[in-house]
Amino acid sequence: MHDPSYDARVSTSHARGEGQRRGVASTPERSPRRVVGAALLALLAGSCAARRAPTEPPPVALEPIPVSDPGSALPEGWQRGVFMEIYVRGYQDSDGDGVGDLRGVIQRLDYLAELGVAGLWLMPVTASEDHDHGYAVADYRAVEPDYGALEDLDALVAAAHARGIGVILDYVLNHSAAAHPAFLRSQRGEEDPFRAWYLWEKPPPQGWRIYGGDPWRVSLSSAGSAYFAGFSDRMPDFNLRNPEVVRWHHDNLRFWLNRGIDGFRFDAVGNLVENGPAAWENQPENHLLLGEVRQLAEAYERRFLVCEAPADPPAYAAASSCGAAFAFGRQGVFVAAARGDRGAILELASLMRAPTPGLVPFASNHDAFAGERLFDQLGGDVALLRLAAATYLLQPGPAFIYYGEEIGLAGAATLQGDARLRTPMSWTGDRRTGGFTTAQPFRALARNVEAFNVAAQLADAGSLLTFYRRLLALRRAVPALAAGVDDLVTAQDQVLHLRRSLGGSHAVIAFNYGASAAPALLAGLPAGAALAPAFPPELASVTVDGQGRATVALPARAVAVFTYQD
């Protein structure tokens, strides 16, 4: 999502609202308009460009795009791996203008491959009005000029695939930029075919309050009318009850999938359709829309979708909806458990005993409402950072790291809101550039750039970066960790342990969240089984006794992983 401090959404629940497309009883103005004949289609496609006035908006790309699957260069099951969320503007500048770009990400692919990630989530790279966070999309089929061109994205995808890494893009279904040609045309009046692409009412409906404000924005260019925009007046909501709009989005998605993109992260899907001022979030129509998108993606080989729906992640994780959703709410449980909070440890055990399929764990992301940078949440305590990382990265299924987390990247001391979380990556300890650029960075660096950077940690076998590398290598080496099913889950005081099984292969995982050494008392295991040490490297083997019990001595704030076979 985007920060309300710069044309973004004001959200603490990350729920979003919109009104008319969905709220007020259906009116002729809001009902989908029929496309009348080939002549109108030609007009919409801009075939009459020669007769346009100089101020007329550019054409909207409307040509249908059929499925043309290039196949997948990725291994079976790559979608269960660990992804890296990357803010391209803040990752690596390749051309010395102080702004990160796609060629810069290409330069860092070897680092990401050595870290062990299976996929990249690129925050919006489409051309935007905001030229920053990217969620105000101005062109759904073009790359943000600051980042490069379509050819650069193609090159990134090819280079990532050559290393076995997938690439998914951020996609915004809910709204466009106010500068999008379709919205500019919708402002011209009720007779314009694009009017029905957005939510317009005259007079503005009353009684709506979303994020402390009225989502109905009075338009100075369309007398007496108001359009619905739940997050910002610069991000008008699409009318997703209009099948033409939905078909257009589907064509946009196929545009990217046909180029070899491996899937999408969908933004703010809890707010796609509204049914009134008291029913503007998580409406049934949202799931129908996402189910269609999921079916579209299933026409391609080995693609991956994940949705952002903070107010009700399980509903969107369902196979009838998006199929996967970020596990909002659990990031706080992971952090609290790492601090040794007994209630959080018990809650974590309960979640493991009754898993919800499709929920995807993370510890922090680009939105302040989801929490500060993990380093800042845990006061820079590296032992706690390791424990939090192990807690969520050893959950089954895919998981997402926010760029820089693996080196303990902190927020910027001089910034507020989301911008504080979206600082340039610290590649070196250079206080001026952080190795991110050769010029002046577009934004302040992390406050701990001198001590916590990639160059310093690559030279330290005991660094946080080394820990992340070993943890991701462990997931790849032990298939049960990413694809298995949990049982024997036990939480006692500040110790949590469990078994995860995949066929005849088993992993036994034990956490000590306390500040003192403690034993993990394992039970229910096969008598006489030999538990082979898997993580950390210094771990010793353990033999299960005749009653199916074993005791593992755990240092303070530590994790241990063993394996055995039936």
XYZ file of C-alpha atoms in Angstrom:
566
model
C 0.000 0.000 0.000
C 0.999 3.597 -0.039
C 1.665 6.159 2.619
C -1.042 8.797 3.099
C 1.739 11.331 3.623
C 2.389 11.233 -0.104
C -0.856 10.594 -1.923
C -1.435 7.362 -0.153
C -3.986 5.628 1.824
C -4.704 6.466 5.335
C -4.995 3.033 6.832
C -4.333 1.285 10.062
C -6.381 -1.765 9.188
C -5.453 -1.487 5.539
C -9.029 -1.855 4.714
C -10.159 0.342 1.976
C -13.380 1.676 0.903
C -15.171 2.913 -2.032
C -18.631 3.812 -2.421
C -20.595 3.986 -5.404
C -19.350 1.152 -7.447
C -20.537 -0.742 -4.797
C -22.398 1.038 -2.172
C -25.428 2.883 -3.174
C -28.279 1.013 -4.767
C -27.671 0.505 -8.447
C -28.281 3.559 -10.594
C -28.194 3.926 -14.367
C -25.032 6.033 -14.075
C -23.183 3.355 -12.204
C -24.477 0.425 -14.202
C -22.031 -1.013 -16.767
C -22.411 0.731 -20.117
C -22.687 -1.233 -23.287
C -20.058 -0.818 -25.920
C -21.905 0.248 -29.018
C -20.329 -0.982 -32.210
C -16.955 -1.053 -33.833
C -16.858 2.688 -34.345
C -16.973 3.294 -30.599
C -14.276 0.697 -30.013
C -12.116 2.441 -32.569
C -12.658 5.722 -30.758
C -11.723 4.174 -27.407
C -8.617 2.655 -28.907
C -7.599 6.038 -30.164
C -7.793 5.292 -33.868
C -9.045 8.828 -34.372
C -5.857 10.246 -32.873
C -5.305 12.541 -35.790
C -8.485 14.437 -34.929
C -7.858 14.684 -31.189
C -7.418 18.087 -29.673
C -3.922 18.687 -28.264
C -5.281 18.412 -24.722
C -7.176 15.179 -25.291
C -5.904 12.285 -23.146
C -3.825 9.617 -24.860
C -5.623 6.426 -25.900
C -6.227 3.531 -23.540
C -4.823 0.182 -24.690
C -7.962 -1.909 -25.199
C -6.898 -4.645 -27.598
C -7.771 -8.146 -26.326
C -4.768 -10.234 -25.328
C -5.193 -14.016 -25.543
C -3.240 -16.560 -23.540
C 0.226 -17.199 -24.961
C 2.035 -19.140 -22.272
C 5.812 -19.171 -22.746
C 5.970 -21.957 -20.158
C 7.991 -21.857 -16.969
C 11.731 -21.946 -16.495
C 11.297 -22.608 -12.767
C 11.391 -25.908 -10.902
C 8.270 -27.644 -9.677
C 7.289 -26.330 -6.255
C 9.237 -23.058 -6.495
C 6.139 -21.304 -5.164
C 6.767 -22.841 -1.715
C 10.118 -21.099 -1.393
C 11.169 -17.833 0.235
C 10.503 -14.605 -1.662
C 12.245 -11.256 -1.356
C 10.048 -8.157 -1.470
C 11.985 -5.465 -3.347
C 11.297 -1.754 -3.595
C 13.077 -1.188 -6.905
C 13.534 2.550 -6.290
C 15.485 1.728 -3.141
C 17.440 -1.382 -4.112
C 20.300 -0.489 -6.495
C 20.968 2.418 -8.823
C 22.737 1.291 -12.010
C 23.007 4.587 -13.875
C 24.092 7.134 -11.267
C 20.902 9.190 -10.992
C 20.323 8.385 -7.310
C 17.254 6.222 -8.022
C 17.141 2.431 -8.052
C 16.191 0.709 -11.288
C 15.629 -2.672 -12.914
C 19.205 -2.937 -14.183
C 20.299 -2.375 -10.601
C 18.257 -5.377 -9.472
C 19.927 -7.429 -12.215
C 23.311 -6.443 -10.772
C 22.257 -7.910 -7.407
C 20.774 -11.191 -8.626
C 23.872 -13.195 -7.690
C 23.582 -11.884 -4.136
C 19.909 -12.913 -4.035
C 20.675 -16.348 -5.491
C 23.406 -16.905 -2.909
C 20.995 -15.842 -0.183
C 18.720 -18.617 -1.417
C 15.512 -16.879 -2.409
C 13.133 -18.663 -4.757
C 11.269 -15.582 -5.956
C 11.180 -11.789 -6.068
C 8.136 -9.620 -5.437
C 8.743 -6.301 -7.157
C 6.717 -3.474 -5.670
C 4.958 -1.607 -8.508
C 7.172 -1.151 -11.547
C 4.399 0.083 -13.833
C 4.406 3.718 -14.943
C 2.923 5.781 -12.129
C 1.695 9.246 -11.367
C 3.398 9.304 -7.963
C 6.889 8.347 -9.267
C 7.623 6.838 -5.872
C 5.546 4.069 -4.286
C 3.997 3.229 -7.656
C 0.461 2.406 -6.508
C -1.027 5.307 -8.510
C -0.747 3.463 -11.829
C -0.791 5.674 -14.926
C -0.111 2.930 -17.501
C -0.736 -0.741 -16.764
C 1.337 -1.968 -19.701
C 4.450 0.186 -19.379
C 7.402 0.367 -17.008
C 8.008 3.368 -14.748
C 10.537 5.482 -16.695
C 12.711 5.962 -13.601
C 13.198 2.173 -13.557
C 13.911 1.612 -17.241
C 11.846 0.103 -20.058
C 10.001 -3.121 -20.871
C 13.227 -4.515 -22.285
C 14.912 -4.015 -18.918
C 12.154 -5.914 -17.154
C 12.398 -8.692 -19.730
C 16.149 -8.837 -19.118
C 15.596 -9.024 -15.357
C 13.118 -11.867 -15.709
C 15.448 -13.802 -18.009
C 18.423 -13.297 -15.693
C 16.384 -14.294 -12.638
C 15.064 -17.408 -14.373
C 18.611 -18.384 -15.305
C 19.286 -18.521 -11.559
C 16.084 -20.419 -10.742
C 14.382 -17.324 -9.292
C 10.798 -16.324 -10.128
C 9.539 -12.759 -10.495
C 6.068 -11.588 -9.449
C 4.737 -8.066 -9.958
C 2.573 -5.852 -7.782
C -0.780 -5.271 -9.480
C -3.439 -2.734 -8.456
C -6.971 -3.863 -9.323
C -8.804 -1.389 -7.145
C -7.849 1.993 -8.538
C -5.767 3.837 -11.091
C -3.946 7.123 -10.987
C -6.029 10.240 -11.549
C -3.643 10.855 -14.445
C -4.659 7.590 -16.133
C -6.163 8.307 -19.580
C -9.330 6.369 -18.734
C -10.028 8.552 -15.704
C -9.212 11.735 -17.580
C -11.798 10.731 -20.175
C -14.353 9.775 -17.535
C -14.277 13.361 -16.284
C -15.613 14.675 -19.572
C -19.225 13.854 -18.719
C -21.909 11.219 -18.510
C -21.904 10.495 -22.222
C -18.244 9.508 -22.366
C -17.820 5.703 -22.628
C -15.184 5.756 -19.881
C -17.557 7.355 -17.380
C -18.731 3.872 -16.363
C -15.163 2.734 -15.722
C -15.142 4.653 -12.447
C -17.633 5.424 -9.676
C -19.395 8.703 -10.286
C -22.444 10.127 -8.486
C -24.376 13.374 -8.719
C -24.935 14.693 -6.118
C -22.276 13.094 -3.920
C -23.698 10.405 -1.583
C -23.788 11.245 2.095
C -22.840 9.264 5.193
C -19.576 7.764 3.993
C -16.479 7.832 6.204
C -13.346 5.871 5.348
C -10.036 6.380 7.126
C -11.455 9.435 8.797
C -12.527 11.140 5.578
C -15.192 11.265 2.887
C -14.210 8.997 -0.055
C -16.455 10.925 -2.463
C -14.295 13.556 -4.133
C -16.048 16.477 -5.795
C -14.746 16.993 -9.307
C -14.109 20.548 -10.441
C -14.064 19.397 -14.051
C -17.400 17.555 -13.919
C -19.917 19.999 -12.453
C -21.713 18.776 -9.375
C -20.402 15.204 -9.672
C -18.159 13.278 -7.324
C -15.981 10.240 -7.878
C -15.139 7.558 -5.345
C -11.523 7.304 -4.161
C -11.044 5.596 -0.827
C -7.341 6.257 -0.391
C -6.550 9.518 -2.102
C -8.164 11.940 -4.508
C -5.315 11.045 -6.862
C -6.285 7.347 -6.879
C -9.881 6.979 -8.160
C -11.483 3.569 -7.760
C -12.438 1.458 -10.741
C -16.021 0.316 -11.183
C -15.375 -3.405 -10.942
C -19.043 -4.158 -11.522
C -18.404 -3.128 -15.105
C -17.437 -6.239 -17.111
C -15.497 -4.101 -19.583
C -13.190 -2.962 -16.794
C -12.737 -6.519 -15.541
C -11.951 -7.787 -19.063
C -9.423 -4.984 -19.482
C -7.682 -5.954 -16.234
C -7.594 -9.576 -17.410
C -5.959 -8.476 -20.656
C -3.394 -6.497 -18.663
C -2.574 -9.558 -16.572
C -2.154 -11.714 -19.674
C 0.087 -9.002 -21.136
C 2.556 -9.617 -18.298
C 2.086 -13.378 -18.023
C 2.716 -13.754 -21.751
C 6.061 -11.983 -21.235
C 7.101 -14.615 -18.699
C 6.174 -12.897 -15.435
C 5.637 -15.613 -12.822
C 2.631 -14.155 -11.030
C 1.308 -11.251 -9.034
C 0.870 -9.753 -5.609
C -2.545 -8.048 -5.607
C -2.905 -4.845 -3.641
C -5.776 -4.048 -1.249
C -8.155 -6.745 -2.424
C -10.455 -6.283 0.574
C -11.723 -3.093 -1.049
C -12.583 -4.081 -4.591
C -16.360 -3.728 -4.306
C -18.553 -1.794 -1.862
C -22.201 -2.277 -1.036
C -22.844 0.801 1.083
C -21.281 3.072 3.698
C -21.413 0.264 6.277
C -20.371 -2.486 3.838
C -17.333 -1.216 2.006
C -14.849 -3.932 2.902
C -14.536 -7.687 2.278
C -17.696 -8.007 0.233
C -18.633 -11.322 -1.460
C -18.046 -9.862 -4.917
C -14.345 -9.495 -4.112
C -13.913 -13.252 -3.981
C -15.737 -13.774 -7.270
C -13.408 -11.294 -8.965
C -10.309 -12.912 -7.502
C -11.534 -16.396 -8.319
C -11.697 -15.349 -11.981
C -8.176 -13.949 -11.770
C -6.915 -17.174 -10.222
C -8.534 -19.201 -13.035
C -6.838 -16.911 -15.537
C -3.441 -17.565 -13.950
C -4.086 -21.312 -13.894
C -4.064 -21.268 -17.698
C -0.301 -20.717 -17.362
C 2.349 -23.097 -16.070
C 3.538 -22.791 -12.448
C 2.416 -19.227 -11.707
C 1.934 -17.806 -8.200
C -0.612 -15.339 -6.805
C -0.772 -13.782 -3.345
C -3.193 -11.158 -2.059
C -3.065 -8.363 0.487
C -6.213 -8.364 2.646
C -5.265 -7.365 6.193
C -8.779 -7.377 7.634
C -9.598 -11.015 6.706
C -6.620 -12.973 5.340
C -8.161 -16.479 5.696
C -11.101 -15.613 3.438
C -8.762 -14.525 0.647
C -6.417 -17.466 1.158
C -9.262 -19.826 0.232
C -9.041 -21.722 -3.044
C -12.329 -20.107 -4.156
C -10.740 -16.665 -3.816
C -7.104 -15.638 -4.324
C -5.682 -18.938 -3.086
C -2.949 -17.303 -0.979
C -2.923 -14.243 1.278
C -0.433 -12.606 3.592
C -0.925 -13.672 7.210
C -1.575 -10.205 8.631
C -1.760 -10.255 12.408
C 0.730 -13.072 12.734
C 3.751 -10.836 12.154
C 3.137 -9.387 15.611
C 2.925 -12.892 17.084
C 6.302 -13.825 15.555
C 7.923 -10.694 16.982
C 6.338 -11.053 20.432
C 7.352 -14.718 20.620
C 10.938 -13.778 19.771
C 10.861 -11.408 22.737
C 9.847 -14.330 24.953
C 6.179 -13.401 25.438
C 4.526 -16.552 26.806
C 1.094 -15.644 25.487
C 2.484 -15.216 21.990
C 4.292 -18.566 22.234
C 1.028 -20.280 23.200
C -0.774 -18.518 20.351
C 1.931 -19.607 17.925
C 1.506 -23.224 19.053
C -2.260 -22.948 18.588
C -1.828 -21.598 15.060
C 0.476 -24.494 14.216
C -2.013 -27.058 15.519
C -4.813 -25.680 13.322
C -3.147 -24.256 10.199
C -5.063 -22.221 7.621
C -4.034 -23.271 4.109
C -2.791 -20.469 1.906
C -1.704 -18.036 4.621
C 1.754 -16.646 3.846
C 3.972 -15.472 6.741
C 6.120 -12.350 6.874
C 7.683 -10.284 9.661
C 7.421 -6.779 8.191
C 6.845 -5.046 4.871
C 6.725 -1.651 3.176
C 3.706 -0.359 5.148
C 4.074 1.198 8.577
C 0.679 -0.128 9.664
C 2.177 -3.641 9.449
C 5.006 -2.677 11.806
C 8.349 -0.927 11.754
C 11.475 -2.457 10.290
C 12.184 -5.711 12.152
C 15.503 -4.305 13.405
C 13.659 -1.384 15.005
C 10.915 -3.530 16.502
C 13.497 -5.685 18.261
C 15.776 -2.886 19.364
C 18.650 -4.042 17.184
C 19.154 -7.211 19.260
C 20.687 -9.633 16.749
C 19.818 -12.720 18.827
C 16.144 -11.716 18.745
C 16.366 -10.942 15.021
C 17.656 -14.450 14.384
C 14.915 -15.989 16.491
C 12.143 -13.978 14.800
C 13.507 -14.952 11.385
C 13.641 -18.641 12.275
C 10.126 -18.493 13.702
C 8.432 -17.295 10.532
C 10.804 -18.677 7.895
C 10.416 -22.179 9.340
C 6.646 -22.055 8.885
C 5.451 -24.381 6.087
C 4.747 -22.958 2.639
C 6.131 -19.784 1.076
C 7.367 -16.852 3.155
C 8.363 -13.274 2.346
C 11.432 -11.337 3.506
C 11.368 -7.545 3.213
C 14.551 -6.346 1.497
C 17.334 -5.525 3.942
C 15.835 -7.556 6.772
C 18.572 -10.144 6.242
C 21.234 -7.601 7.242
C 19.225 -5.823 9.944
C 18.404 -2.746 7.855
C 16.914 -0.070 10.108
C 14.527 2.711 9.237
C 15.780 6.192 8.377
C 16.185 8.401 11.437
C 15.038 11.545 9.641
C 11.882 10.189 7.964
C 8.340 9.395 9.065
C 5.612 7.039 7.913
C 6.098 4.556 5.123
C 9.041 6.485 3.681
C 11.050 5.572 6.774
C 10.676 1.896 5.827
C 11.606 2.406 2.172
C 15.186 3.573 2.386
C 18.015 2.665 0.013
C 19.571 -0.747 0.603
C 22.819 -0.713 2.597
C 25.369 -2.480 0.407
C 28.395 -0.840 2.044
C 29.037 1.291 5.109
C 29.477 4.490 3.091
C 27.545 7.131 5.057
C 26.774 9.126 1.920
C 25.644 6.464 -0.561
C 25.547 3.098 1.237
C 26.877 1.555 -1.989
C 23.390 2.080 -3.429
C 24.418 4.776 -5.901
C 27.327 6.916 -7.037
C 25.183 10.039 -6.692
C 23.026 11.599 -3.980
C 20.442 8.954 -2.952
C 16.824 9.893 -3.594
C 16.048 9.368 0.102
C 17.856 9.263 3.443
C 19.803 6.092 4.201
C 19.116 3.649 7.018
C 20.303 5.015 10.344
C 22.572 1.984 10.907
C 24.205 1.876 7.476
C 27.768 2.003 8.823
C 27.480 -1.088 11.027
C 24.774 -3.133 9.262
C 25.533 -3.539 5.576
C 26.131 -6.362 3.123
C 29.888 -5.853 2.707
C 30.554 -6.052 6.430
C 28.339 -9.095 6.951
C 29.717 -11.067 4.033
C 33.077 -10.890 5.792
C 31.631 -12.190 9.093
C 30.853 -15.904 9.414
C 28.712 -15.144 12.466
C 26.665 -12.374 10.878
C 22.899 -12.076 10.591
C 23.250 -12.435 6.819
C 25.070 -15.747 7.273
C 22.248 -16.929 9.544
C 19.633 -16.124 6.875
C 21.675 -17.909 4.220
C 21.911 -21.029 6.366
C 18.220 -20.882 7.227
C 17.162 -20.707 3.576
C 19.617 -23.464 2.672
C 18.025 -25.592 5.401
C 14.568 -25.105 3.873
C 15.867 -26.267 0.497
C 17.696 -29.264 1.979
C 14.760 -30.528 4.087
C 11.603 -30.673 1.908
C 9.391 -31.445 4.915
C 10.016 -27.920 6.252
C 8.298 -26.170 3.340
C 5.797 -28.861 2.331
C 5.123 -30.908 5.460
C 2.305 -31.082 8.019
C 2.766 -30.243 11.708
C 1.911 -32.459 14.662
C 3.231 -33.090 18.190
C 3.113 -29.330 18.801
C 3.967 -28.518 22.420
C 4.477 -25.183 24.165
C 5.732 -25.114 27.737
C 6.901 -21.930 29.391
C 9.185 -20.341 26.765
C 9.980 -23.528 24.817
C 8.053 -24.602 21.714
C 8.673 -27.772 19.735
C 6.920 -29.752 17.009
C 7.313 -32.387 14.324
C 6.685 -31.693 10.635
C 6.220 -34.646 8.296
C 6.199 -35.205 4.549
C 5.631 -38.845 3.682
C 8.301 -40.821 5.544
C 10.536 -37.787 6.111
C 10.308 -35.831 9.338
C 11.756 -32.654 10.821
C 11.744 -31.955 14.540
C 11.936 -28.222 15.342
C 12.556 -26.789 18.796
C 12.627 -23.129 19.875
C 13.824 -21.658 23.138
C 12.464 -18.106 23.372
C 13.835 -17.582 26.865
C 16.887 -15.657 28.003
C 18.311 -18.784 29.718
C 19.204 -22.262 28.490
C 16.309 -24.729 28.714
C 15.534 -28.319 27.678
C 12.969 -29.296 25.065
C 11.275 -32.502 26.224
C 10.185 -34.310 23.068
C 7.631 -37.108 23.170
C 5.633 -39.257 20.778
C 8.605 -40.072 18.562
C 9.510 -43.548 17.267
C 11.386 -45.500 19.936
C 15.084 -45.700 19.194
C 14.974 -43.201 16.338
C 18.179 -41.312 15.634
C 17.558 -37.578 15.281
C 20.152 -36.270 12.843
C 21.276 -32.672 13.410
C 20.277 -30.298 10.594
C 20.552 -26.803 12.077
C 22.602 -25.066 13.425
C 25.910 -26.612 12.284
C 27.190 -27.225 15.820
C 24.164 -29.301 16.822
C 24.769 -32.856 18.096
C 22.657 -35.906 17.267
C 20.020 -37.180 19.701
C 18.638 -40.704 20.198
C 15.001 -41.293 21.144
C 14.549 -43.644 24.139
C 12.355 -46.739 24.329
C 9.328 -44.683 25.385
C 9.561 -42.368 22.351
C 11.082 -39.503 24.311
C 14.158 -37.367 23.866
C 15.608 -34.326 25.565
C 17.278 -31.557 23.581
C 19.345 -28.982 25.463
C 18.677 -25.564 23.942
C 20.815 -22.487 24.538
C 19.076 -19.214 25.267
C 17.148 -17.734 22.347
C 17.960 -20.591 20.029
C 16.411 -22.883 17.457
C 17.338 -26.482 16.695
C 16.225 -28.667 13.780
C 16.658 -32.451 13.516
C 15.570 -34.913 10.858
C 14.768 -38.611 10.741
C 13.264 -41.108 8.322
C 10.675 -43.821 8.901
